[in-house]
Short mmCIF file of C-alpha atoms in Angstrom, two decimals:
data_model
loop_
_atom_site.label_atom_id
_atom_site.label_comp_id
_atom_site.label_asym_id
_atom_site.label_seq_id
_atom_site.Cartn_x
_atom_site.Cartn_y
_atom_site.Cartn_z
CA MET A 8 3.24 13.89 -27.60
CA THR A 9 -0.48 13.22 -27.48
CA ALA A 10 -1.49 10.79 -30.21
CA THR A 11 -4.73 11.18 -32.06
CA THR A 12 -7.54 8.73 -31.43
CA ASP A 13 -10.96 8.20 -32.92
CA THR A 14 -12.49 8.15 -29.43
CA PRO A 15 -12.91 11.53 -27.68
CA PRO A 16 -11.03 11.92 -24.37
CA GLU A 17 -14.35 12.39 -22.55
CA ASP A 18 -15.53 8.96 -23.68
CA LEU A 19 -12.24 7.32 -22.69
CA ARG A 20 -12.48 9.03 -19.31
CA ASP A 21 -15.98 7.68 -18.79
CA ARG A 22 -14.79 4.18 -19.73
CA MET A 23 -11.95 4.49 -17.20
CA VAL A 24 -14.40 5.46 -14.45
CA ASP A 25 -16.80 2.69 -15.44
CA HIS A 26 -13.93 0.19 -15.11
CA ILE A 27 -13.04 1.54 -11.67
CA ALA A 28 -16.66 1.14 -10.58
CA GLU A 29 -16.85 -2.41 -11.94
CA ALA A 30 -13.67 -3.27 -10.03
CA GLY A 31 -15.36 -2.22 -6.78
CA HIS A 32 -13.12 0.77 -6.02
CA LEU A 33 -15.71 3.51 -6.52
CA ARG A 34 -18.05 3.90 -3.55
CA SER A 35 -18.46 7.68 -3.45
CA ALA A 36 -20.60 9.72 -5.84
CA THR A 37 -18.43 12.80 -5.23
CA VAL A 38 -15.23 10.90 -6.11
CA GLU A 39 -16.92 9.53 -9.22
CA ARG A 40 -17.94 13.04 -10.27
CA ALA A 41 -14.38 14.32 -9.79
CA LEU A 42 -12.92 11.45 -11.83
CA ARG A 43 -15.37 12.15 -14.66
CA THR A 44 -14.50 15.87 -14.56
CA VAL A 45 -10.70 16.17 -14.39
CA PRO A 46 -8.97 15.66 -17.80
CA ARG A 47 -6.31 13.12 -16.85
CA HIS A 48 -4.68 13.19 -20.30
CA LEU A 49 -3.71 16.85 -19.88
CA PHE A 50 -1.56 15.95 -16.87
CA VAL A 51 0.49 13.42 -18.88
CA PRO A 52 1.09 15.21 -22.21
CA ASP A 53 3.85 12.77 -23.26
CA ALA A 54 1.42 9.83 -23.12
CA THR A 55 -1.14 8.92 -25.73
CA VAL A 56 -4.73 9.76 -24.82
CA PRO A 57 -5.71 6.04 -24.66
CA ASP A 58 -2.72 5.34 -22.38
CA ALA A 59 -3.68 8.27 -20.15
CA TYR A 60 -7.04 6.60 -19.47
CA ALA A 61 -5.77 3.02 -19.22
CA ASN A 62 -5.68 1.36 -15.79
CA ARG A 63 -1.93 1.69 -15.37
CA SER A 64 0.62 4.03 -13.87
CA ILE A 65 2.64 6.35 -16.11
CA THR A 66 6.20 7.40 -15.29
CA ILE A 67 6.89 11.13 -15.45
CA LYS A 68 10.35 11.08 -13.84
CA PRO A 69 12.63 8.03 -14.27
CA GLY A 70 14.74 6.88 -11.35
CA GLU A 71 18.14 5.23 -11.37
CA PRO A 72 18.82 2.91 -14.34
CA GLY A 73 17.17 -0.45 -13.67
CA GLY A 74 15.36 0.90 -10.61
CA ARG A 75 11.92 2.25 -9.82
CA PRO A 76 10.65 5.57 -11.23
CA ALA A 77 11.21 8.69 -9.14
CA SER A 78 7.68 9.95 -9.84
CA CYS A 79 4.60 8.74 -11.69
CA ILE A 80 0.85 9.11 -12.02
CA SER A 81 -0.81 6.30 -10.06
CA VAL A 82 -3.09 3.56 -11.39
CA PRO A 83 -6.64 5.00 -11.60
CA THR A 84 -8.16 2.26 -9.44
CA VAL A 85 -5.66 3.05 -6.67
CA VAL A 86 -6.35 6.78 -7.00
CA ALA A 87 -10.09 6.14 -6.56
CA MET A 88 -9.52 3.73 -3.67
CA MET A 89 -7.43 6.21 -1.69
CA LEU A 90 -9.78 9.12 -2.36
CA ASP A 91 -12.62 6.94 -1.10
CA GLN A 92 -10.65 6.29 2.08
CA LEU A 93 -9.81 9.99 2.46
CA ASP A 94 -13.43 11.21 2.34
CA ALA A 95 -12.45 14.81 1.53
CA ARG A 96 -15.44 17.16 1.70
CA PRO A 97 -16.27 20.74 0.66
CA GLY A 98 -14.41 23.27 2.81
CA HIS A 99 -11.70 20.84 3.95
CA ARG A 100 -8.04 21.83 4.09
CA VAL A 101 -6.03 19.02 2.47
CA LEU A 102 -2.30 18.32 2.37
CA GLU A 103 -0.94 15.96 -0.28
CA ILE A 104 2.54 14.46 0.10
CA GLY A 105 3.86 13.64 -3.39
CA ALA A 106 2.72 16.02 -6.12
CA GLY A 107 3.25 13.68 -9.06
CA THR A 108 1.66 15.13 -12.17
CA GLY A 109 -0.77 17.33 -10.26
CA TYR A 110 -3.70 15.11 -11.30
CA ASN A 111 -4.51 13.93 -7.78
CA ALA A 112 -4.36 17.51 -6.48
CA ALA A 113 -6.87 18.52 -9.17
CA LEU A 114 -9.21 15.75 -8.02
CA LEU A 115 -8.81 16.95 -4.43
CA ALA A 116 -9.61 20.51 -5.53
CA GLU A 117 -12.84 19.23 -7.07
CA LEU A 118 -13.73 17.44 -3.83
CA VAL A 119 -13.09 20.35 -1.44
CA GLY A 120 -14.53 23.02 -3.75
CA ASP A 121 -13.89 26.76 -3.75
CA THR A 122 -14.25 26.95 0.04
CA GLY A 123 -11.56 24.34 0.65
CA GLN A 124 -7.80 24.41 0.20
CA VAL A 125 -5.34 21.93 -1.33
CA THR A 126 -1.57 22.00 -0.79
CA THR A 127 0.68 19.49 -2.55
CA VAL A 128 4.35 18.97 -1.67
CA ASP A 129 7.13 17.18 -3.57
CA ILE A 130 10.89 17.01 -3.05
CA HIS A 131 11.73 17.15 -6.79
CA PRO A 132 11.67 20.69 -8.30
CA ASP A 133 11.04 19.39 -11.83
CA VAL A 134 8.04 17.42 -10.55
CA THR A 135 6.51 20.45 -8.85
CA GLU A 136 7.17 22.55 -11.97
CA HIS A 137 5.28 20.00 -14.07
CA ALA A 138 2.42 19.86 -11.56
CA ARG A 139 2.20 23.66 -11.41
CA ARG A 140 2.01 24.00 -15.20
CA ALA A 141 -0.60 21.24 -15.55
CA LEU A 142 -2.77 22.62 -12.73
CA ASP A 143 -2.64 26.13 -14.15
CA ALA A 144 -3.46 24.91 -17.66
CA THR A 145 -6.52 22.97 -16.47
CA GLY A 146 -8.02 25.67 -14.28
CA TYR A 147 -6.80 24.47 -10.88
CA ASP A 148 -4.48 27.40 -10.19
CA ARG A 149 -5.92 27.67 -6.64
CA VAL A 150 -3.91 24.55 -5.62
CA HIS A 151 -0.76 25.43 -3.64
CA VAL A 152 2.29 23.61 -5.04
CA VAL A 153 5.33 23.48 -2.74
CA THR A 154 8.84 22.15 -3.37
CA GLY A 155 10.16 20.60 -0.18
CA ASP A 156 10.71 17.50 1.94
CA GLY A 157 7.32 15.85 2.35
CA THR A 158 8.34 14.33 5.68
CA LEU A 159 8.12 17.88 7.09
CA GLY A 160 4.60 18.41 5.78
CA HIS A 161 3.80 22.11 5.25
CA PRO A 162 3.14 23.96 8.50
CA ASP A 163 2.20 27.25 6.77
CA HIS A 164 -1.31 25.97 5.94
CA ALA A 165 -1.83 23.64 8.94
CA SER A 166 -3.86 22.30 10.54
CA TYR A 167 -5.29 19.95 7.92
CA ASP A 168 -8.59 18.13 7.93
CA ARG A 169 -7.12 15.55 5.57
CA ILE A 170 -3.60 14.42 4.67
CA ILE A 171 -3.02 12.00 1.79
CA VAL A 172 0.36 10.47 0.99
CA THR A 173 0.95 9.32 -2.59
CA VAL A 174 4.47 7.97 -2.10
CA GLY A 175 5.41 4.94 -0.01
CA PRO A 176 6.74 5.73 3.49
CA TRP A 177 8.08 3.17 5.93
CA ASP A 178 7.40 5.43 8.94
CA LEU A 179 5.02 8.23 9.98
CA PRO A 180 6.97 11.47 10.51
CA PRO A 181 6.03 13.59 13.54
CA ALA A 182 5.09 16.55 11.31
CA TRP A 183 2.16 14.68 9.78
CA LEU A 184 0.68 13.84 13.17
CA ALA A 185 1.26 17.39 14.43
CA GLN A 186 -0.30 19.05 11.37
CA LEU A 187 -3.38 16.80 11.26
CA ALA A 188 -6.41 18.24 13.05
CA LEU A 189 -8.17 16.26 15.78
CA GLY A 190 -10.69 14.02 14.08
CA GLY A 191 -8.78 14.46 10.82
CA ARG A 192 -7.90 11.64 8.50
CA LEU A 193 -4.49 10.51 7.23
CA VAL A 194 -4.46 8.13 4.27
CA VAL A 195 -1.00 6.67 3.78
CA PRO A 196 0.46 3.64 1.92
CA LEU A 197 2.43 2.38 4.90
CA THR A 198 4.92 -0.50 4.80
CA TRP A 199 5.28 -2.95 7.70
CA ARG A 200 6.38 -6.57 7.88
CA GLY A 201 7.15 -6.63 4.13
CA GLN A 202 3.73 -5.51 2.86
CA THR A 203 2.36 -2.10 1.84
CA ARG A 204 -1.25 -1.12 2.57
CA SER A 205 -3.14 2.12 2.17
CA VAL A 206 -4.18 2.82 5.76
CA ALA A 207 -6.94 5.31 6.67
CA PHE A 208 -5.96 6.65 10.10
CA ILE A 209 -8.23 8.95 12.16
CA LYS A 210 -6.65 11.19 14.80
CA GLN A 211 -8.22 10.56 18.20
CA GLU A 212 -8.69 13.07 21.03
CA ASP A 213 -5.55 11.76 22.76
CA GLY A 214 -3.53 12.34 19.57
CA VAL A 215 -3.28 8.62 18.75
CA LEU A 216 -3.97 7.50 15.18
CA ARG A 217 -6.42 4.63 14.76
CA ALA A 218 -7.42 2.76 11.59
CA THR A 219 -9.99 0.07 10.88
CA ASP A 220 -9.54 0.18 7.09
CA SER A 221 -6.45 -0.78 5.12
CA ARG A 222 -6.19 -1.88 1.50
CA LEU A 223 -3.45 -3.53 -0.52
CA CYS A 224 -1.39 -1.21 -2.72
CA GLY A 225 2.12 -0.46 -3.94
CA PHE A 226 3.97 2.86 -4.25
CA ILE A 227 7.37 4.33 -5.08
CA PRO A 228 9.38 4.41 -1.82
CA MET A 229 9.52 7.79 -0.13
CA ILE A 230 12.73 9.82 0.10
CA GLY A 231 13.36 11.55 3.41
CA ASP A 232 14.25 11.24 7.06
CA GLY A 233 13.55 7.80 8.55
CA GLN A 234 12.05 6.27 5.40
CA ASP A 235 14.70 3.65 4.59
CA GLY A 236 13.73 1.24 7.35
CA GLU A 237 12.91 -2.00 5.55
CA ARG A 238 15.68 -4.62 5.55
CA LYS A 239 16.44 -7.33 3.00
CA ILE A 240 18.64 -10.41 3.19
CA ARG A 241 19.35 -13.13 0.65
CA ILE A 242 18.84 -16.56 2.21
CA ALA A 243 19.47 -18.59 -0.97
CA GLU A 244 20.18 -18.03 -4.64
CA ASP A 245 17.35 -15.83 -6.00
CA VAL A 246 15.44 -15.85 -2.66
CA ASP A 247 15.15 -12.82 -0.37
CA LEU A 248 13.42 -11.98 2.91
CA HIS A 249 12.09 -8.45 3.55
CA PHE A 250 11.56 -7.49 7.21
CA ASP A 251 11.73 -4.67 9.77
CA PRO A 252 14.68 -3.64 12.01
CA ASP A 253 12.82 -4.55 15.21
CA GLN A 254 12.68 -8.21 14.13
CA PRO A 255 15.56 -10.45 15.29
CA ILE A 256 16.07 -12.13 11.90
CA ASP A 257 19.61 -13.49 11.54
CA LEU A 258 21.06 -14.33 8.11
CA ALA A 259 23.66 -16.66 9.61
CA ALA A 260 20.97 -18.67 11.42
CA LEU A 261 18.99 -19.08 8.19
CA HIS A 262 21.95 -20.13 6.07
CA GLY A 263 20.93 -23.19 4.05
CA VAL A 264 17.45 -23.33 5.57
CA LEU A 265 15.78 -24.06 2.21
CA ASP A 266 18.08 -27.05 1.72
CA ARG A 267 16.53 -28.69 4.77
CA GLU A 268 13.54 -31.00 4.46
CA ALA A 269 10.33 -29.25 3.43
CA VAL A 270 7.10 -29.96 5.31
CA THR A 271 3.86 -28.67 3.79
CA VAL A 272 0.66 -28.28 5.81
CA TRP A 273 -2.69 -27.60 4.13
CA SER A 274 -5.31 -25.32 5.65
CA GLY A 275 -8.49 -26.59 3.99
CA ALA A 276 -9.24 -23.02 2.82
CA SER A 277 -9.38 -22.46 -0.92
CA VAL A 278 -9.68 -19.59 -3.39
CA ALA A 279 -10.76 -19.21 -7.00
CA PRO A 280 -8.39 -17.71 -9.59
CA MET A 281 -7.98 -13.95 -9.03
CA GLU A 282 -9.83 -14.13 -5.69
CA SER A 283 -8.19 -11.84 -3.15
CA THR A 284 -6.16 -13.21 -0.24
CA ASP A 285 -4.70 -9.82 0.72
CA LEU A 286 -6.24 -9.65 4.22
CA ILE A 287 -4.35 -12.77 5.29
CA TRP A 288 -1.09 -10.82 5.53
CA PRO A 289 -2.20 -8.09 7.96
CA ARG A 290 -3.82 -10.82 10.07
CA PHE A 291 -0.42 -12.53 10.29
CA THR A 292 1.12 -9.25 11.48
CA GLY A 293 -1.43 -9.02 14.28
CA VAL A 294 -0.61 -12.51 15.57
CA GLU A 295 2.94 -13.44 14.62
CA PRO A 296 5.96 -11.22 15.40
CA GLY A 297 8.07 -13.10 12.85
CA THR A 298 5.93 -12.14 9.83
CA CYS A 299 7.95 -10.98 6.81
CA ARG A 300 7.94 -11.11 2.99
CA PHE A 301 9.31 -14.11 1.10
CA ALA A 302 10.43 -13.15 -2.43
CA ALA A 303 11.64 -15.82 -4.86
CA GLY A 304 12.66 -15.31 -8.47
CA ASN A 305 11.98 -17.59 -11.41
CA THR A 306 15.35 -19.33 -11.07
CA ALA A 307 14.66 -20.51 -7.52
CA VAL A 308 11.11 -21.67 -8.29
CA GLU A 309 12.04 -23.46 -11.52
CA ALA A 310 14.90 -25.20 -9.71
CA GLY A 311 12.42 -26.57 -7.15
CA LEU A 312 14.06 -24.73 -4.27
CA CYS A 313 10.72 -23.28 -3.14
CA ASN A 314 7.10 -22.95 -4.22
CA PRO A 315 5.56 -19.77 -2.78
CA ALA A 316 1.95 -18.86 -3.52
CA PHE A 317 3.06 -15.55 -5.05
CA LYS A 318 6.66 -15.63 -6.19
CA TYR A 319 7.83 -12.13 -5.35
CA SER A 320 5.48 -11.38 -2.49
CA SER A 321 4.30 -14.14 -0.16
CA PRO A 322 3.89 -13.79 3.62
CA ALA A 323 6.25 -15.89 5.69
CA LEU A 324 7.12 -16.57 9.33
CA VAL A 325 10.67 -16.71 10.65
CA GLU A 326 11.80 -17.93 14.06
CA ASN A 327 15.46 -18.59 14.89
CA ASP A 328 16.82 -20.99 12.24
CA SER A 329 13.44 -21.92 10.71
CA LEU A 330 10.88 -20.43 8.36
CA ALA A 331 7.57 -21.17 6.67
CA TYR A 332 5.95 -19.42 3.71
CA LEU A 333 2.50 -19.33 2.10
CA THR A 334 1.97 -21.84 -0.71
CA LEU A 335 -0.95 -23.24 -2.70
CA ARG A 336 -1.97 -26.20 -4.84
CA GLY A 337 -4.59 -26.73 -7.49
CA LEU A 338 -7.62 -28.80 -6.55
CA GLU A 339 -9.60 -31.01 -8.87
CA PRO A 340 -11.92 -28.64 -10.78
CA ASN A 341 -15.59 -28.96 -9.99
CA ALA A 342 -18.45 -28.32 -12.36
CA THR A 343 -18.25 -24.53 -12.09
CA GLU A 344 -14.72 -23.37 -11.28
CA ARG A 345 -11.12 -24.24 -10.55
CA ARG A 346 -9.90 -23.64 -7.00
CA PHE A 347 -6.60 -23.57 -5.15
CA GLU A 348 -6.00 -24.70 -1.56
CA LEU A 349 -3.86 -22.48 0.65
CA GLY A 350 -1.16 -23.94 2.85
CA ALA A 351 2.31 -23.35 4.21
CA THR A 352 5.70 -24.95 3.60
CA GLY A 353 8.15 -25.01 6.50
CA HIS A 354 11.90 -25.65 6.71
CA GLY A 355 14.17 -26.12 9.69
CA PRO A 356 13.64 -27.54 13.20
CA LEU A 357 10.55 -25.35 13.77
CA GLY A 358 9.34 -25.56 10.18
CA THR A 359 6.33 -27.75 10.85
CA ASP A 360 5.22 -25.66 13.83
CA LEU A 361 5.53 -22.43 11.81
CA ALA A 362 3.57 -23.95 8.93
CA GLU A 363 0.82 -25.03 11.33
CA ARG A 364 0.69 -21.51 12.79
CA LEU A 365 0.41 -19.99 9.33
CA CYS A 366 -2.46 -22.34 8.53
CA ALA A 367 -4.22 -21.45 11.78
CA VAL A 368 -4.30 -17.80 10.71
CA ILE A 369 -5.48 -18.78 7.22
CA ARG A 370 -8.40 -20.70 8.76
CA THR A 371 -9.32 -17.69 10.90
CA TRP A 372 -9.28 -15.51 7.77
CA ASP A 373 -11.40 -18.09 5.96
CA HIS A 374 -14.07 -17.82 8.68
CA ASP A 375 -14.48 -14.07 7.93
CA ARG A 376 -12.56 -12.92 4.87
CA THR A 377 -13.56 -9.27 5.23
CA ALA A 378 -12.46 -8.77 8.85
CA GLN A 379 -9.70 -6.20 9.21
CA PRO A 380 -7.24 -5.77 12.06
CA VAL A 381 -7.25 -2.48 13.96
CA ILE A 382 -4.05 -0.49 13.39
CA THR A 383 -3.06 2.02 16.07
CA ALA A 384 -0.09 4.39 15.82
CA TYR A 385 1.47 5.93 18.93
CA THR A 386 4.42 8.27 19.05
CA ALA A 387 7.73 6.56 19.80
CA GLY A 388 8.56 6.28 23.47
CA ILE A 389 5.05 5.47 24.69
CA PRO A 390 5.47 2.68 27.30
CA ASN A 391 4.00 -0.76 26.67
CA ALA A 392 1.54 -0.33 29.52
CA ASP A 393 -0.16 2.51 27.61
CA LEU A 394 -0.60 0.52 24.38
CA VAL A 395 -3.70 -1.40 23.33
CA ASP A 396 -3.38 -5.17 23.12
CA GLY A 397 -1.80 -6.56 19.95
CA GLN A 398 1.47 -7.08 18.15
CA VAL A 399 3.82 -4.10 18.56
CA ILE A 400 5.92 -2.90 15.63
CA ASP A 401 8.56 -0.36 16.61
CA LYS A 402 9.59 2.15 14.00
CA ARG A 403 11.73 5.25 14.48
CA PHE A 404 8.89 7.75 14.92
CA VAL A 405 5.90 5.61 15.88
CA ARG A 406 4.91 2.40 17.60
CA LEU A 407 2.33 0.51 15.56
CA VAL A 408 0.01 -1.95 17.27
CA ILE A 409 -1.85 -4.47 15.09
CA SER A 410 -4.88 -5.92 16.88
CA THR A 411 -6.98 -8.76 15.46
#
């Protein structure tokens, strides 16, 4: 049902776009125009109109009880961010993996115009049925809606100038690379070393994908071949590590590691409340092969077992029977603001060394907080001698190299 409201949908839509701009996620006039044009509330008819224009995701297909949704409409700021990365232009042929409500496909149709083409693919028939109805009802019947496995892309309309993925893959399937035109752009919320970032890859003349722009995000995990790669182990009550299969992380070696003496090292770098630290994590992945995600619940933190900077998602380093994770502490407030110093807490025989190494990367980040690592994706099987310098992350279909 769509609840009544005293504020017209057009005004709520303008407020939504104004908020996105104020948050710094709206850098393109064409994306702004599309966001102010497409009636988002008509793609989520079971939501109230105010909720449709709030800065939150809306579930359209629940998942397993107690688990994540199977499909949703993404947070507007994330939608704008990824469209900015995609840079879709009039006449472009665009493939979208993950149809959702059809809202993002409508925005893409606005961006590519009547001379362009948009194809959106989803594995759930009820999701594509919803998207088809919503697109037809709002005048975007020219969008092609396909029910199928998104990991296979859609070869019928290839090659594509742009591919955008609106579900969260762990790997890059060969079909996406094959169906992307040379010089084309792939925007994908890729997971590696426990974090997920929206990466804007450009296909080079040699077929390699290269990215100099990645931004923090979170998405529903993708269903399909090769997409269940991330591993998780419980190292203590209410404390988990998330990592990749190519990392030699051994649960038995880490047994009881948090019961060992904690050593905390401080970096000297500080942040204000709500100030972003998200580029620290990809920097770690370009320097340290043992980077992973440290996730602690309330029980572990309240019991004093650990004190991560961000309870459920802090970068950590693991080596043999030792680990260190990102932490912080409040500093004495000055006349204008409160600040928090970043540091690292280590446990185990190598705990101090790992904490020092974490702090070294934090200090490098502090010197230039906007610097991004270069992310290069090669097809699996490419020998090391043919890779650029950097940390290599081996997945099933690709070899990622993170270069700082």
